[in-house]
Tab-separated table of N, CA and C in Angstrom:
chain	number	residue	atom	x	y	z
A	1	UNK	N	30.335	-83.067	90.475
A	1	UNK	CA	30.199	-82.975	91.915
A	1	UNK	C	30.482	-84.326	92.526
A	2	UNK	N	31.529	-84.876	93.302
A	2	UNK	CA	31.320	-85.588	94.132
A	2	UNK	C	31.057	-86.187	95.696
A	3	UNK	N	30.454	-86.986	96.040
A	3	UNK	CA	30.091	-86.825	97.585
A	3	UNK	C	31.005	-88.269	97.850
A	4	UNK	N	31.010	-88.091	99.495
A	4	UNK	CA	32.047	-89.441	99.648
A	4	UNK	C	31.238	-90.641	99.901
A	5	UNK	N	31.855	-91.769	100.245
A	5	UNK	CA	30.949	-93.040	99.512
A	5	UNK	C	30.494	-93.271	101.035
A	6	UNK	N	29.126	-93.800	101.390
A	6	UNK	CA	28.421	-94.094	102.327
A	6	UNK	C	29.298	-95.506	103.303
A	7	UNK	N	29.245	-95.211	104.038
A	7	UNK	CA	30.022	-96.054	105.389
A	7	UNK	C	28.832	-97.107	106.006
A	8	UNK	N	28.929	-98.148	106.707
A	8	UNK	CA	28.447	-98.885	107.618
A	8	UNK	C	27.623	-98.183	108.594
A	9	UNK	N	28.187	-97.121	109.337
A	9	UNK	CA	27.651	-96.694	110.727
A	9	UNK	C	26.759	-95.623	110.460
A	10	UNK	N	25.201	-95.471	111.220
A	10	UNK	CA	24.412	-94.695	111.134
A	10	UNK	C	25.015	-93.167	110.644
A	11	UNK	N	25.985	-92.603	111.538
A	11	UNK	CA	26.693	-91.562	111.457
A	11	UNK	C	27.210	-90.930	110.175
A	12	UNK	N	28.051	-91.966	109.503
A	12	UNK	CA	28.608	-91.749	108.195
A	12	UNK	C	27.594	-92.263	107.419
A	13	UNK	N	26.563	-92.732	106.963
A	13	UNK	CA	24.883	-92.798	106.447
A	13	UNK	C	24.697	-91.581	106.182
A	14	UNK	N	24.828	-90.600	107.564
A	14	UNK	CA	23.591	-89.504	107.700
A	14	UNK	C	24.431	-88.140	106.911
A	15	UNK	N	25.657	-88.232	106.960
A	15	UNK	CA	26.609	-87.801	107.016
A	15	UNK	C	26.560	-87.519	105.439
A	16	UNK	N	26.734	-89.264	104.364
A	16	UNK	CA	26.634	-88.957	103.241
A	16	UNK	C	25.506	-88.500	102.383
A	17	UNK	N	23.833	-88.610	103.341
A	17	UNK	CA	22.919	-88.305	103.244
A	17	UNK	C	23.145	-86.417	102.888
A	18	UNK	N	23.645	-85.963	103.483
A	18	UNK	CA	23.233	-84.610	103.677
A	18	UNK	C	24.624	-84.211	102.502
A	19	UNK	N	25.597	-84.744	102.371
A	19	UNK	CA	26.322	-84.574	101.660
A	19	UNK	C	25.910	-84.518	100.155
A	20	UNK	N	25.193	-85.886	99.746
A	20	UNK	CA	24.235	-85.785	98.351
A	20	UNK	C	23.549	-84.680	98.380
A	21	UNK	N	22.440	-84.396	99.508
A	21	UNK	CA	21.650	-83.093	99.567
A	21	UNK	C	22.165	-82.295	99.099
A	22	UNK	N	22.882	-81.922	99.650
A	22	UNK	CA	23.666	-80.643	98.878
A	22	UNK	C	24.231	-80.470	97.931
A	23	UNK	N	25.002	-81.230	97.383
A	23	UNK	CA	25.679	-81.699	95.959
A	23	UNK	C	24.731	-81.147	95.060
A	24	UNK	N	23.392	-82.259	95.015
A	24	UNK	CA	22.229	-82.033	94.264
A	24	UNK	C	21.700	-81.274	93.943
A	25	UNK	N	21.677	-80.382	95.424
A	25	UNK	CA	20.376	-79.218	95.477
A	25	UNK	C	21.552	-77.843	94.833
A	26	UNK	N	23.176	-77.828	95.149
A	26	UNK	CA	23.738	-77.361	94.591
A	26	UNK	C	23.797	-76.841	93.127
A	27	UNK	N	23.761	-77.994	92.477
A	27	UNK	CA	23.656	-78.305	91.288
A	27	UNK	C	22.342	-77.813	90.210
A	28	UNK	N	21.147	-78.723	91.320
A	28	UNK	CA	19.625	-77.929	90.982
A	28	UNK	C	20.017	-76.245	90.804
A	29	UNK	N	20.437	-75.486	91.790
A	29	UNK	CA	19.904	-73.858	92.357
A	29	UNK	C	20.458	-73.295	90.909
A	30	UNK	N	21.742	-73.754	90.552
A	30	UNK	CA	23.013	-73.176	89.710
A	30	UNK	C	22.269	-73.675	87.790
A	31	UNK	N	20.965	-74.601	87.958
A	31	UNK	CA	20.551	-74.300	86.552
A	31	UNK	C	21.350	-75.458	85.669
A	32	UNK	N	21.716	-76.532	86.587
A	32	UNK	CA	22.405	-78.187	86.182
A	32	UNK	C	21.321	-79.027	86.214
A	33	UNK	N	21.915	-79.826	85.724
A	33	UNK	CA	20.932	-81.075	85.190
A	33	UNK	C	22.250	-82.659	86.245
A	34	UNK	N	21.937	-82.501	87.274
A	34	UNK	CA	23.186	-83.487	88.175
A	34	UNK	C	22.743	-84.683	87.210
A	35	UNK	N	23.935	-85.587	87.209
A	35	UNK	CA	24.082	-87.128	86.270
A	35	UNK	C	24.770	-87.700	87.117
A	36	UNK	N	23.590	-88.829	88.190
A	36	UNK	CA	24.713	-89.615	88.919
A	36	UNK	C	24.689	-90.816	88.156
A	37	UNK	N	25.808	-91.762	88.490
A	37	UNK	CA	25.886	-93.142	88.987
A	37	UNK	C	26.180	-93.811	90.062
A	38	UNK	N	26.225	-95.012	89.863
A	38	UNK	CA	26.331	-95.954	91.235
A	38	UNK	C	27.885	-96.440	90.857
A	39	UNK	N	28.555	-96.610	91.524
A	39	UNK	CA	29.839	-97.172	91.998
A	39	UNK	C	30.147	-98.041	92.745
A	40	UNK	N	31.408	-98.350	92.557
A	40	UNK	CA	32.278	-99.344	93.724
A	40	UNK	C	32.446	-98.427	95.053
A	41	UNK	N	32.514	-99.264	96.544
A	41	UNK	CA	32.543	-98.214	97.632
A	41	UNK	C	33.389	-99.167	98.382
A	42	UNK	N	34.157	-98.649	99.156
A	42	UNK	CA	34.577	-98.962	100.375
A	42	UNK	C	33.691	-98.780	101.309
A	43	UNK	N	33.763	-99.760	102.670
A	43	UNK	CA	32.576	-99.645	103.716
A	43	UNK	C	33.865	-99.911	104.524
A	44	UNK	N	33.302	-98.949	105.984
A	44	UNK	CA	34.191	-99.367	107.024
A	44	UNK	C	33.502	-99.399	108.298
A	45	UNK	N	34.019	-99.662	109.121
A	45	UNK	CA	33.576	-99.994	110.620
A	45	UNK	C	32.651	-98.754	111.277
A	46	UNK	N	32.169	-98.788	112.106
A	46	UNK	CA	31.743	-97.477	113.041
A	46	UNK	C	32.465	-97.687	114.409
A	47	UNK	N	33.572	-98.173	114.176
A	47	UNK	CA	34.311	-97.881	115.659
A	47	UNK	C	35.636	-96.600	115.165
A	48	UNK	N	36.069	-95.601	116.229
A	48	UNK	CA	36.689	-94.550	115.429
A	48	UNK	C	37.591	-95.103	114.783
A	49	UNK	N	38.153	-96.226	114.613
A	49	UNK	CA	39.425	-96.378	113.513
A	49	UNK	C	39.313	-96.034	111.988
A	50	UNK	N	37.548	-96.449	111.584
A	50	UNK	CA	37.586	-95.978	110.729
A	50	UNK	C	38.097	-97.018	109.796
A	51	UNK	N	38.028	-98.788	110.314
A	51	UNK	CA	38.782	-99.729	109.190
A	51	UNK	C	38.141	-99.901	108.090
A	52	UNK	N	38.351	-100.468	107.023
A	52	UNK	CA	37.437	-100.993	105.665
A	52	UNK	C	37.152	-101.996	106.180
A	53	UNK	N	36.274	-102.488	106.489
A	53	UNK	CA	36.028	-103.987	106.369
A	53	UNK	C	35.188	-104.810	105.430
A	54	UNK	N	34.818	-103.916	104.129
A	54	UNK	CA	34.235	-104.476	102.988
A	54	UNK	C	34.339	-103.809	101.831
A	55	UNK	N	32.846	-103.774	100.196
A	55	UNK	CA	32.985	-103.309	99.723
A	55	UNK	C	32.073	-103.656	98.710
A	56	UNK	N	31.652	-102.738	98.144
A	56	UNK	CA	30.415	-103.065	97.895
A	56	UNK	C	29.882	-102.083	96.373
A	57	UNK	N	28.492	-102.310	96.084
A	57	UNK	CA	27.957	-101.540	95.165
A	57	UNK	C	26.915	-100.379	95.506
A	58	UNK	N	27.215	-99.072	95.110
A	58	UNK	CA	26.228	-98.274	95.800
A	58	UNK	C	25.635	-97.498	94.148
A	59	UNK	N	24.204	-98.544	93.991
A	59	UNK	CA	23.880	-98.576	92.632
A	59	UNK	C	22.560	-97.070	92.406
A	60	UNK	N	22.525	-97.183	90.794
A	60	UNK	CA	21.713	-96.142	90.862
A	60	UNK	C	20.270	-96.056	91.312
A	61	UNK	N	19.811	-97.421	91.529
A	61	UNK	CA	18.476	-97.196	91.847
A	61	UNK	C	18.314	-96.930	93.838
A	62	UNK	N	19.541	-96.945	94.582
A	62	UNK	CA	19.668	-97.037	95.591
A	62	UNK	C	20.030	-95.036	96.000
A	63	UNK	N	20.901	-94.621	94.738
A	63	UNK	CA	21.152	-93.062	95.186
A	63	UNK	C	19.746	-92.842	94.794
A	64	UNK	N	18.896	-92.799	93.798
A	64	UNK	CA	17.558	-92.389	93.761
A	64	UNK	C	16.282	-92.612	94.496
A	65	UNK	N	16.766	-93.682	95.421
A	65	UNK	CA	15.983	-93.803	96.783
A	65	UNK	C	15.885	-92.686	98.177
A	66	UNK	N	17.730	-92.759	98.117
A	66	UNK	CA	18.518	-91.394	98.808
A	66	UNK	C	18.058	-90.037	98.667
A	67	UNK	N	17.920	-90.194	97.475
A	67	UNK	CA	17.316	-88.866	96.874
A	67	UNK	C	16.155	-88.768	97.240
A	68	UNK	N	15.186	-89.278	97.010
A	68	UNK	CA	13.998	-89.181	97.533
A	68	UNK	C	13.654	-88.939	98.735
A	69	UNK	N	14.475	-89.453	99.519
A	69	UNK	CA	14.662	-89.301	100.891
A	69	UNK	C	14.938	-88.083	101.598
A	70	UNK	N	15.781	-87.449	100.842
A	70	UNK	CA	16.600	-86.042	101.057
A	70	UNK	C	16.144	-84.888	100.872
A	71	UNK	N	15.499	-85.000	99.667
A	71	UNK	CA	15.208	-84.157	98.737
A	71	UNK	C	13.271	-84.301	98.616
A	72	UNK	N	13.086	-83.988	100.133
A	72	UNK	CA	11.526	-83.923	99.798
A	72	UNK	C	10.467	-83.034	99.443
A	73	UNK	N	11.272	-81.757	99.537
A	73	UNK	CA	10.463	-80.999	98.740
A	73	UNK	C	11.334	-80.503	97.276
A	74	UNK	N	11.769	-81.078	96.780
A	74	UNK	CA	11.807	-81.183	95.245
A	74	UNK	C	11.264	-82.534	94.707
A	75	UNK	N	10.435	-82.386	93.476
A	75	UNK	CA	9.898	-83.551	92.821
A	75	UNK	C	10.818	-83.808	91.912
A	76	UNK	N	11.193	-85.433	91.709
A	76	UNK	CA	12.490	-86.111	91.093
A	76	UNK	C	12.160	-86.877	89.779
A	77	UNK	N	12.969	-86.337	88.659
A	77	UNK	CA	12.906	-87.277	87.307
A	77	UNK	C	13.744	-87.864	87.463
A	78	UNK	N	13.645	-89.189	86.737
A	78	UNK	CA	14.895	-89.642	86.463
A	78	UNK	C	14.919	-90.427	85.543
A	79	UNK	N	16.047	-90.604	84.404
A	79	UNK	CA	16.279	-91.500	83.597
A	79	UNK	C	17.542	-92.341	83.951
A	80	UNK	N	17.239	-93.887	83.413
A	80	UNK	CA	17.583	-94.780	83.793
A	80	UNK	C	18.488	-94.897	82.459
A	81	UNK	N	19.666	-95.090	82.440
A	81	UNK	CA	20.451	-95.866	81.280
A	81	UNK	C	20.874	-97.021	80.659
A	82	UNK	N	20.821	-97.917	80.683
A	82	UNK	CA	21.327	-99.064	80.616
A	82	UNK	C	21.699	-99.120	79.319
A	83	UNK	N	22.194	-101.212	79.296
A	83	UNK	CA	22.808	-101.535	77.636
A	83	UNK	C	21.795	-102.409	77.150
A	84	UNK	N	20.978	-102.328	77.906
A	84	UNK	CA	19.804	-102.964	77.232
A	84	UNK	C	18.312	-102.775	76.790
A	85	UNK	N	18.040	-103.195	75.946
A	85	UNK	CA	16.576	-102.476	75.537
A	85	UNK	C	15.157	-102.862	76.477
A	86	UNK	N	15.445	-102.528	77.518
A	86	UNK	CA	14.328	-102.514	79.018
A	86	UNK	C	14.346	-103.017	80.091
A	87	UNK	N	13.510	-103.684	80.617
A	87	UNK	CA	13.274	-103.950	82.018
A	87	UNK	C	13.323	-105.537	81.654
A	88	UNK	N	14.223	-106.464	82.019
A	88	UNK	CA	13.782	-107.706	81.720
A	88	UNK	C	13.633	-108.317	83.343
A	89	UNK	N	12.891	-109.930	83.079
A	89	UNK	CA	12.810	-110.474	84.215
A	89	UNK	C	14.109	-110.928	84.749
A	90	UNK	N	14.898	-111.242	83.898
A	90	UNK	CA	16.539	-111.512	84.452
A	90	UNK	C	17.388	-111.101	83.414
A	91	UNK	N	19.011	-111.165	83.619
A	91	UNK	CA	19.684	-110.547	82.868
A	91	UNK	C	19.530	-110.989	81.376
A	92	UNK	N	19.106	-110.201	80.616
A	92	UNK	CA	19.190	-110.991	79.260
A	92	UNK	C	20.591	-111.455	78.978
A	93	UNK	N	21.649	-110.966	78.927
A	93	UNK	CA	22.984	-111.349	78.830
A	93	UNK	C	23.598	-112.231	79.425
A	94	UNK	N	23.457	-112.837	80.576
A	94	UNK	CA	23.465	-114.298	80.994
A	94	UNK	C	21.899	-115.263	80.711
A	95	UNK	N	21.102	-115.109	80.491
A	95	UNK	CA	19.884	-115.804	80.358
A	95	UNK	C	18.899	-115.324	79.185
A	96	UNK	N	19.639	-115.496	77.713
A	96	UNK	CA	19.080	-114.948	76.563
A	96	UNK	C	17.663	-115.860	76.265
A	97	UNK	N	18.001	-117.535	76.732
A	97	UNK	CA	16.975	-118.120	76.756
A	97	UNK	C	15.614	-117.959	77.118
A	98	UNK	N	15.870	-117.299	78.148
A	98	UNK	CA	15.049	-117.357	79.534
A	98	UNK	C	14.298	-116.166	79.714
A	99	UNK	N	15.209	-114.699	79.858
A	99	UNK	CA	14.938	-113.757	80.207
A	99	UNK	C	14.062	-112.944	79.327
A	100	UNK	N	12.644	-112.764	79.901
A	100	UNK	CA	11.356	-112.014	79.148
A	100	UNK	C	11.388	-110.574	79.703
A	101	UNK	N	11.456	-109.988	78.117
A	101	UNK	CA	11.259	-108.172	78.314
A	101	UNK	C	9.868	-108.017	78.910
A	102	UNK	N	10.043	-106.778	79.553
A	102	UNK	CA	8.315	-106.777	80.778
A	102	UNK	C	8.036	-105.599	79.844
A	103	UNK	N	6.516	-105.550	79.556
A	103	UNK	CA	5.778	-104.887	78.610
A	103	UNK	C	5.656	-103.845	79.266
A	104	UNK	N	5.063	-103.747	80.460
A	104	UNK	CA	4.776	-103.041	81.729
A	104	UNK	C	4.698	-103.392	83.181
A	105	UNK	N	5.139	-102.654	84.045
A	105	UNK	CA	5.247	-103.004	85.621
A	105	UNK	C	4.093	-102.576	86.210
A	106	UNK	N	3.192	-103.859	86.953
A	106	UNK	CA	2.213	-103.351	87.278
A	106	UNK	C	2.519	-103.008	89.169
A	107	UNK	N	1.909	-101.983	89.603
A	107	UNK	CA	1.857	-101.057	90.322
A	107	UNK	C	1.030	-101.307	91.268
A	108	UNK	N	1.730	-101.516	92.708
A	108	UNK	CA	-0.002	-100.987	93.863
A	108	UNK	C	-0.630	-99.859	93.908
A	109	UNK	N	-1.684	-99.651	93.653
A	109	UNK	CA	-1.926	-97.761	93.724
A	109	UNK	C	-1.483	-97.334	95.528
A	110	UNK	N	-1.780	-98.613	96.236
A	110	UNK	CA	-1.629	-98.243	97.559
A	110	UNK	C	-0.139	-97.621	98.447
A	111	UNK	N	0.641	-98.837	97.589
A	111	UNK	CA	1.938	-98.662	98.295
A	111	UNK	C	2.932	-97.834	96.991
A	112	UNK	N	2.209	-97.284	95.904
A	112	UNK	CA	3.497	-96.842	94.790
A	112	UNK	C	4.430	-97.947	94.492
A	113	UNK	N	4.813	-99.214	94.617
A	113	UNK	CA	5.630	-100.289	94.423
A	113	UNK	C	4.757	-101.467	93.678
A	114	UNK	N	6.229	-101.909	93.199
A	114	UNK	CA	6.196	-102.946	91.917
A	114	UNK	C	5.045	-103.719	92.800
A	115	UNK	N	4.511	-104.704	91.748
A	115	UNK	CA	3.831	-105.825	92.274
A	115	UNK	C	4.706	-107.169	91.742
A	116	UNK	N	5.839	-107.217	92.522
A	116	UNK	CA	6.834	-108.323	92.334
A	116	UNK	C	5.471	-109.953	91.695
A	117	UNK	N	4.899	-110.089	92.626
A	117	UNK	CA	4.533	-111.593	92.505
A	117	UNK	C	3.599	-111.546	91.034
A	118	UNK	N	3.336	-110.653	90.197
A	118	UNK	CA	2.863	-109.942	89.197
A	118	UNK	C	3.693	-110.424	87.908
A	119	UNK	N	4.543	-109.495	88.172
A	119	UNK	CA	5.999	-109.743	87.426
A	119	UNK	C	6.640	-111.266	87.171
A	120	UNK	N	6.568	-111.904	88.199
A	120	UNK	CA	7.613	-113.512	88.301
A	120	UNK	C	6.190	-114.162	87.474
A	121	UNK	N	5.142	-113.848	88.130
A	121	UNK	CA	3.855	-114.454	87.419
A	121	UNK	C	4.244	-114.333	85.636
A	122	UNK	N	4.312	-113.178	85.267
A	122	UNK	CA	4.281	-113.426	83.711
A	122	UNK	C	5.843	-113.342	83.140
A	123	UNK	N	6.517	-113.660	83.655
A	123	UNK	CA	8.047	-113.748	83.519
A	123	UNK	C	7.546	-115.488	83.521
A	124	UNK	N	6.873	-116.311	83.621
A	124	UNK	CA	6.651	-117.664	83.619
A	124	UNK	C	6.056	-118.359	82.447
A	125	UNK	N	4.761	-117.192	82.173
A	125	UNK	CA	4.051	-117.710	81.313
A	125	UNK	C	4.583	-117.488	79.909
């Protein structure tokens, strides 16, 4: 299934918003298991020309935000893929020195989100 790549202007946002919706929920009704990724995108203006004027990454943890967004009455799994064996504090592959695998991400119960200053904390020690 593909949807077209998200634009600059509120319009084409809302546009590719409802476009995923459906893709997804498509996919869900029909007894699929959807497998996105994130890609390279063209971005263009919101004046009607319609120019590129950039270009960018529209990554997976950003469509699974989308998703969440969209898709609020379905509850969302998701697995994450990568080439590496977890969550590190920085890229292990530029910073083999440096970069510490995180045992676990600790959590606000309040807000559901990382506790960043948590993380950099024992990414130190």
């Amino acid at each position: 299934l593909g949807v077209p790549c998200p634009a600059s202007s509120e319009e084409d946002s809302s546009l590719f918003e409802e476009s995923l919706r459906r893709s997804v929920t498509s996919a869900l009704d029909a007894g699929l298991i959807p497998v996105l990724h994130g890609d390279a995108c063209f971005y263009s203006d919101s004046s009607s020309s319609g120019s590129i004027v950039g270009a960018g990454i529209l990554g997976g943890d950003v469509l699974l935000e989308l998703l969440s967004k969209v898709l609020t009455d379905t509850k969302i799994k998701a697995i994450f893929v990568t080439d590496v064996p977890g969550i590190f504090t920085s890229n292990p592959k530029e910073n083999p020195k440096t970069a510490r695998l995180l045992s676990t991400i600790p959590i606000d119960p309040r807000s559901g989100l990382p506790l960043l200053e948590d993380i950099l904390d024992a990414s130190e020690s």
